[in-house]
Coordinates of C-alpha atoms in Angstrom, one line a residue:
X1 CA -27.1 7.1 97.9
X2 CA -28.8 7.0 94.7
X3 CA -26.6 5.7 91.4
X4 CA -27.4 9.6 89.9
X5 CA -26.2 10.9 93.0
X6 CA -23.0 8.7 92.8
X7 CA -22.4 9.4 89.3
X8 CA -22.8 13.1 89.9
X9 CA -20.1 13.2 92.5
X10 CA -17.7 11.2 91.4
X11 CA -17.8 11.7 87.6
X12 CA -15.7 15.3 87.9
X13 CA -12.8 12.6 89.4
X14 CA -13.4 10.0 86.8
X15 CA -13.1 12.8 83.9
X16 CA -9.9 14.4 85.5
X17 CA -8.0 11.2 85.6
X18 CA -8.6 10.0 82.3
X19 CA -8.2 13.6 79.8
X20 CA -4.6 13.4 81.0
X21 CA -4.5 9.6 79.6
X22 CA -6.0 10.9 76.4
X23 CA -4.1 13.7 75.3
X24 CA -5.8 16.5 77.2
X25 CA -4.5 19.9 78.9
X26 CA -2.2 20.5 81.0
X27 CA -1.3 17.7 83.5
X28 CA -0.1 20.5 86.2
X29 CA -3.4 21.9 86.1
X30 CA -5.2 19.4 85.7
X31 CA -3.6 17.7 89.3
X32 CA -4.3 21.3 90.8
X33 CA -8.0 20.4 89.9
X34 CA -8.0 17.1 91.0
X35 CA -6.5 18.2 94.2
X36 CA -9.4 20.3 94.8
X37 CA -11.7 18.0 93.9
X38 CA -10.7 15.1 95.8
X39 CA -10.5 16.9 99.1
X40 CA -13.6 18.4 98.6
X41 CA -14.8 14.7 98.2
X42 CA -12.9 13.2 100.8
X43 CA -14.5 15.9 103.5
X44 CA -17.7 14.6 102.3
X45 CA -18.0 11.1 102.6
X46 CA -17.0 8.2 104.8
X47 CA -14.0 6.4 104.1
X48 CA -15.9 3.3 103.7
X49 CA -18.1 5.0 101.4
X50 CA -15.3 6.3 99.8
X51 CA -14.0 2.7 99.0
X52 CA -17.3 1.2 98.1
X53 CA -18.4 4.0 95.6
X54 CA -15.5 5.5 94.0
X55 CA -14.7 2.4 92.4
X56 CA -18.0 2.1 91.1
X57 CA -18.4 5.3 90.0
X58 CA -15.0 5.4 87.8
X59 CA -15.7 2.1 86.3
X60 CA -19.4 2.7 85.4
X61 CA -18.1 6.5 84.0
X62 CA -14.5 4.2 82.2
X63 CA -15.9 1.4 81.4
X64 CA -19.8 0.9 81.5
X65 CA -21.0 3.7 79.9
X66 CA -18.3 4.0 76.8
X67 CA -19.0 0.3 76.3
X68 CA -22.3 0.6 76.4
X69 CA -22.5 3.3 74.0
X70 CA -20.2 1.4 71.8
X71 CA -22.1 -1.4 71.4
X72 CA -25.2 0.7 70.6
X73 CA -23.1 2.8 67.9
X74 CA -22.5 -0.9 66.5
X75 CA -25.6 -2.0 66.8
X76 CA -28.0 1.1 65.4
X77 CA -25.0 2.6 62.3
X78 CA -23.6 -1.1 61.9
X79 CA -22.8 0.2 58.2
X80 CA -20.9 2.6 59.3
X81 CA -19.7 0.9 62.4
X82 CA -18.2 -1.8 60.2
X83 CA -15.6 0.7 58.6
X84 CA -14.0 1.2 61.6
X85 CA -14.0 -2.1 63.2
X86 CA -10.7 -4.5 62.7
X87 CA -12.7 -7.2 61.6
X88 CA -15.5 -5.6 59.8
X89 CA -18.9 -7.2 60.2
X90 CA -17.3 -9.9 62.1
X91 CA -16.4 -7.6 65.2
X92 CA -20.4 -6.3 65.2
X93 CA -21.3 -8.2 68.2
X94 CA -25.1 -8.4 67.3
X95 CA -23.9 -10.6 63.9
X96 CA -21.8 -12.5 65.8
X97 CA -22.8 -16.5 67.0
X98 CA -25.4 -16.5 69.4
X99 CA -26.7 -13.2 67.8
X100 CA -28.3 -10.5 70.1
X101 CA -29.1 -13.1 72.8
X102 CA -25.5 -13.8 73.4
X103 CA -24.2 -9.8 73.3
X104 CA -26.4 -9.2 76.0
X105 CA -25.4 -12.1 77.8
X106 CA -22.2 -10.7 77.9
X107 CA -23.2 -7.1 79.5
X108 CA -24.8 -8.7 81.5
X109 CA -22.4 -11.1 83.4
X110 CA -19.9 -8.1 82.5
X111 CA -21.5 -5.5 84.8
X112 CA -21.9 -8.2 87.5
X113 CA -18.4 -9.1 87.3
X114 CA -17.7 -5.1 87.8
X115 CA -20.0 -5.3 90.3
X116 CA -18.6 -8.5 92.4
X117 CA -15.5 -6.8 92.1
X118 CA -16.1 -3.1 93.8
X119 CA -18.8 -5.2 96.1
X120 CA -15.6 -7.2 97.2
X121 CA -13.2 -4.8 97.9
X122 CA -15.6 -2.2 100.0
X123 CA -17.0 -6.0 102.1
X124 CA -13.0 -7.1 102.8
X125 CA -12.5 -3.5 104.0
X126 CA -15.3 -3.4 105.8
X127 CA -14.4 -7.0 107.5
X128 CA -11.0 -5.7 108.3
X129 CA -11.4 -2.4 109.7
X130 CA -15.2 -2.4 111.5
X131 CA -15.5 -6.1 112.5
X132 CA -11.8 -6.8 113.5
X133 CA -11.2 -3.1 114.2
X134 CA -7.8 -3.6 112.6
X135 CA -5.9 -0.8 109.9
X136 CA -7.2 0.1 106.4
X137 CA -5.7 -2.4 104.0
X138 CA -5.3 0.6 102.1
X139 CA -4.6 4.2 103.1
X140 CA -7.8 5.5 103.8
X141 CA -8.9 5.1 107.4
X142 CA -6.4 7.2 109.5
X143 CA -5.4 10.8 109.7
X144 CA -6.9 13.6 108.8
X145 CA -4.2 14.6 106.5
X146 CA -3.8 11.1 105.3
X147 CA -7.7 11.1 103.8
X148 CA -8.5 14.7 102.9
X149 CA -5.1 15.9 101.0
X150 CA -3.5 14.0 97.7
X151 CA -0.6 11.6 98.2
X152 CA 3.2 13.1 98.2
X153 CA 4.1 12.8 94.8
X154 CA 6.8 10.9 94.4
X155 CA 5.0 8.2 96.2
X156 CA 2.0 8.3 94.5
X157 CA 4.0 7.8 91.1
X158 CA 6.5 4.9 92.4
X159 CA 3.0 3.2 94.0
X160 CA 1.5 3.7 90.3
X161 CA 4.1 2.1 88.5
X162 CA 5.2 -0.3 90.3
X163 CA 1.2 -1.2 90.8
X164 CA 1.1 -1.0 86.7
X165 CA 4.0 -3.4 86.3
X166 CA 3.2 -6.0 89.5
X167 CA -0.6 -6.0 87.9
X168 CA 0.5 -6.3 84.3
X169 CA 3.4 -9.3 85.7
X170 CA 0.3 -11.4 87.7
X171 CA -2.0 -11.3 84.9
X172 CA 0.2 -12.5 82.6
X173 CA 1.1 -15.9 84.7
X174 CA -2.2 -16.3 85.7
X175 CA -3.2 -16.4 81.5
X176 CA -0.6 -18.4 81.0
X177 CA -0.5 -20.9 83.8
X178 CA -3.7 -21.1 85.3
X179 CA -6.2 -20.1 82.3
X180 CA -4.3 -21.4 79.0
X181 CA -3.1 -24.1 80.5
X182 CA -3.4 -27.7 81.0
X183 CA -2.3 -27.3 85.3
X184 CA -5.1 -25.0 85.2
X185 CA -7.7 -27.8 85.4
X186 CA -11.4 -26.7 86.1
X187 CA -10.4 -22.8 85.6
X188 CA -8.7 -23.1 82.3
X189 CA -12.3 -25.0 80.5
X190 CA -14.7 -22.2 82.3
X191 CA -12.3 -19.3 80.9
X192 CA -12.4 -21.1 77.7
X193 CA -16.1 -22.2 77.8
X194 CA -17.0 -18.4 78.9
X195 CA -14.5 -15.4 77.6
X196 CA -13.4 -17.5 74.6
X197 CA -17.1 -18.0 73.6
X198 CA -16.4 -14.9 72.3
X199 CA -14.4 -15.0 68.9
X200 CA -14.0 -11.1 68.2
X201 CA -13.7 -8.8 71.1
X202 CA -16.2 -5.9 71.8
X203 CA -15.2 -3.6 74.6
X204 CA -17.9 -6.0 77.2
X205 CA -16.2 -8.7 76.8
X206 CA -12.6 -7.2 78.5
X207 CA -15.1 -8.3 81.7
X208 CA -17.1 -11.4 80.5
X209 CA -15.5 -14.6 81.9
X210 CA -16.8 -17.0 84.8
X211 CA -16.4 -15.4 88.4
X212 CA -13.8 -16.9 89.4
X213 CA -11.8 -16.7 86.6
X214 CA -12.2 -13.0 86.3
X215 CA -11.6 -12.6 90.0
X216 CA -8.7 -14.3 89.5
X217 CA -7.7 -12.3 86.1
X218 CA -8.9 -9.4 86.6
X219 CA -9.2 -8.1 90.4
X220 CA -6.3 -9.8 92.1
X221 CA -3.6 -8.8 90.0
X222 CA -4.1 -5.4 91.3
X223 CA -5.6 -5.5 94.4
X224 CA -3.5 -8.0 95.9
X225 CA -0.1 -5.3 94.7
X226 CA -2.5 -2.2 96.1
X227 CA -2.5 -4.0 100.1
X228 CA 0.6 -5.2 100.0
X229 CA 2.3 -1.6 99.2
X230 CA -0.6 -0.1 101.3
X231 CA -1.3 2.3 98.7
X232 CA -3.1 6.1 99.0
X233 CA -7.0 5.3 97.9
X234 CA -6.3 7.9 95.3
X235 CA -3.5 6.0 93.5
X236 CA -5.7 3.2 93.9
X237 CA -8.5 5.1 91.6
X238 CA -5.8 6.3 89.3
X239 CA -5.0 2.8 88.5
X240 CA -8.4 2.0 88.5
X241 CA -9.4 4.5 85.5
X242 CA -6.2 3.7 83.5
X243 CA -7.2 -0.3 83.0
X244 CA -10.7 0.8 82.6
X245 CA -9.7 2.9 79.6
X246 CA -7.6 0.5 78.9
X247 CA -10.1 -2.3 78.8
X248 CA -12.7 -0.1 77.0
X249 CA -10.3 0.7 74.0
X250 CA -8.2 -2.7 73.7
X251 CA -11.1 -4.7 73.6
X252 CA -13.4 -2.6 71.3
X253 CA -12.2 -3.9 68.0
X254 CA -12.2 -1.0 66.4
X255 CA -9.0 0.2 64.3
X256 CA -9.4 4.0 65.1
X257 CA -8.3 4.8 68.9
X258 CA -6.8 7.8 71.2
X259 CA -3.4 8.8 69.4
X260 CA -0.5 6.6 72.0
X261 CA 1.7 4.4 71.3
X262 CA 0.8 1.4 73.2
X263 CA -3.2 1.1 72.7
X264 CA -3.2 0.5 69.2
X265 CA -0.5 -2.5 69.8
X266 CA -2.3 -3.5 72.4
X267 CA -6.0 -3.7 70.5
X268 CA -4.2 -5.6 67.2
X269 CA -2.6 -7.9 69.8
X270 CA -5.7 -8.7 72.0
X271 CA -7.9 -9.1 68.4
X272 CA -5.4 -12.0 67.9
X273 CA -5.7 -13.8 71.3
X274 CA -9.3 -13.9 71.1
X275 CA -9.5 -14.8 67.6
X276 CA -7.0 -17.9 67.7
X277 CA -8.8 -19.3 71.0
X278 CA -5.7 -17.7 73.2
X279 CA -2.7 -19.3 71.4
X280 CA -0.7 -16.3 72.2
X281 CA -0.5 -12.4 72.9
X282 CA -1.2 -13.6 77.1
X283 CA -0.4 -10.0 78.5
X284 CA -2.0 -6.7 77.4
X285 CA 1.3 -4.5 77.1
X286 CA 2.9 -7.3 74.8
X287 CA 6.0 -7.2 77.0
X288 CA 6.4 -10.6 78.6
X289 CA 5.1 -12.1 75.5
X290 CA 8.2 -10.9 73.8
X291 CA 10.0 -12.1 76.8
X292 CA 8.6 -15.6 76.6
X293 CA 8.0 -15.9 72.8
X294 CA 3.8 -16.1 72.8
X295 CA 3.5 -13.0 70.8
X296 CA 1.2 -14.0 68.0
X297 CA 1.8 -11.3 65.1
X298 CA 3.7 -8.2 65.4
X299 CA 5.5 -7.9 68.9
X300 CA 5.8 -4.7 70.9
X301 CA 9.1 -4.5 70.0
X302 CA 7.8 -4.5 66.2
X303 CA 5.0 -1.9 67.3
X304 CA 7.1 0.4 69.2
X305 CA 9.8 0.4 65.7
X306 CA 6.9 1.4 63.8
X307 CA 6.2 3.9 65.6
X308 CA 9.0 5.5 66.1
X309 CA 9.5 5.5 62.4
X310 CA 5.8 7.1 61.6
X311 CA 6.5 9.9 63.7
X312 CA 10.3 10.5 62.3
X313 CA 11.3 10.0 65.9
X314 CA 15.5 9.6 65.3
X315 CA 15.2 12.4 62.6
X316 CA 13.7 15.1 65.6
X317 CA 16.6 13.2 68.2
X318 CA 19.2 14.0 65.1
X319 CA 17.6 17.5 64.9
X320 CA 17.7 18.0 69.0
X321 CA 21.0 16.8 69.3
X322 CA 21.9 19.1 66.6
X323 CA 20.6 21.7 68.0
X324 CA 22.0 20.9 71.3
X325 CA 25.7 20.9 69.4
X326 CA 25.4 23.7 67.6
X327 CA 24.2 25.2 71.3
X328 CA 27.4 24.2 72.7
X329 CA 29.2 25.2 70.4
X330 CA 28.1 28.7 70.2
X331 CA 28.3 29.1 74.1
X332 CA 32.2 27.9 73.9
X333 CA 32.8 30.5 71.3
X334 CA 31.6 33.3 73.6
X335 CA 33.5 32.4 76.7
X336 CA 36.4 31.7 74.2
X337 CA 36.1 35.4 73.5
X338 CA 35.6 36.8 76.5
X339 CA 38.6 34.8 78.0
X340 CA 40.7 37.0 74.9
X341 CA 39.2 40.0 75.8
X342 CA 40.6 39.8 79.7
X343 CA 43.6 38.7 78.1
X344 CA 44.0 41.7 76.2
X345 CA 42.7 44.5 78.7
X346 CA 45.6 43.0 81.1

């Protein structure tokens, strides 16, 4: 299968998981779509090339390509670039030590790191389920129903989340204790020597670290979660495109990104790990750093404050609740009445 092929097919997926991330329309219509999509998909291909290249295909159309077209925006308009970067010149990766030999360094082991990732997954899958003709670590291989419709709902959400927080939970210890810390031997000097080369973060570098390290960092934390609750390959690609975005955004130093609450918290947070050598700010949501006090600069806690406060969210909650009194009230008045009017026809 040729990569334009790939892309082709699986780039209507990639771009109805992530406009829901964004902001975009309706998330009821836009499931009815993916729905459509992914069966027509899934009648298509092999479940073993479903595996191998749906992956790739999401994280090439997530992560690659944005990346790679930030890097060039940085790179051609670095004038302009600069005005919307947190660090100004300092985050144009071209400028930065090591100059343009170093940047493409970086994209380089980046995309092989992608690469060694999805290559991993579809060869353990392959091992499990053609050589030793045992079950689909995921749900994938199986019935017909199982392959070719969506997950039940509620499932697919509970597997989500609880793949969102397991994943979020593992990389953080793994920062921590294996690659900021002293226990963490061998591993903790080639994540230092590697992604901490690096002083300000360009979206590449979410992926550039020694292979190990970013197997360890990066793939486990959600892989390992995604066998163990046996999860629908769908919800697996879901999560997929969510830390792809995620990585794409968070490490792309600028100080403009998609209107949510988190990303913005996140970005400021992960500009401060890199740039202080990884003294702090371990996980990407912020939340376990507040737990364990390694926040450098504002906490989530701070963030979330914030922005409640730019968008006047207790003064709509006072209005809604006021409403919602006022509601009540009204409603209680007409039964009131009517219960005075039954009294009187008697």
């Amino acid at each position: 299968m040729s990569l334009s092929a790939l892309l082709a097919t699986f780039t209507p997926i990639a771009s109805l998981i992530a406009i829901p991330m964004l902001g975009g329309y309706s998330t009821s219509i836009n499931l009815a779509v993916l729905g459509f999509a992914w069966m027509t998909i899934a009648a298509s291909y092999s479940p073993l090339q479903l595996e191998a290249f749906a992956p790739l295909a999401i994280r090439t159309v997530l992560y690659i390509l944005p990346s790679l077209a930030f890097l060039i925006f940085d790179n051609l308009v670095p004038s302009l670039a600069v005005e919307v970067k947190s660090q100004g010149q300092l985050g144009i990766a071209s400028l930065q030590s090591g100059g343009k030999r170093k940047m493409w360094r970086v994209v380089g082991w980046s995309v092989a790191n992608v690469l060694l990732t999805v290559g991993m997954q579809a060869g353990i899958e392959f091992l499990v389920t053609d050589v030793f003709r045992m079950r689909s670590l995921l749900q994938i291989k199986g019935s017909k129903w199982t392959l070719n419709h969506l997950p039940y709902p509620w499932t697919m959400i509970k597997h989500a989340v609880l793949g969102l927080l397991t994943r979020n939970t593992i990389q953080y210890y793994v920062h921590t204790h294996l690659l900021h810390s002293p226990s963490g031997g061998r591993l903790a000097d080639l994540h230092q020597s590697w992604h901490h080369s690096v002083k300000v973060p360009y979206s590449f570098v979410a992926n550039y670290d020694h292979p190990v390290c970013h197997l360890l960092h990066r793939f486990l934390p959600l892989y390992l979660p995604a066998i163990a609750m046996r999860m629908h390959i769908l919800t697996y690609l879901v999560l997929i495109a969510f830390f792809s975005l995620e990585e794409t955004f968070v490490y792309s130093g600028y100080n403009i990104l998609p209107s949510t609450i988190m990303l913005r918290g996140m970005a400021r947070r992960t500009d401060l790990h890199m740039i202080s050598d990884g003294d702090g700010n371990f996980g990407q949501l912020g939340v376990l750093d507040w737990v364990h006090d390694t926040t450098i600069g504002n906490d989530v806690v701070e963030d979330l404050k914030a922005e409640m406060e730019k968008h006047h969210v207790e003064e709509k909650a006072g209005r809604a609740l006021d409403g919602a009194g006022d509601a009540a009230n009204g409603l209680a008045g007409k039964l009131k009445a009517k219960a005075g009017k039954g009294r009187r026809s008697k």
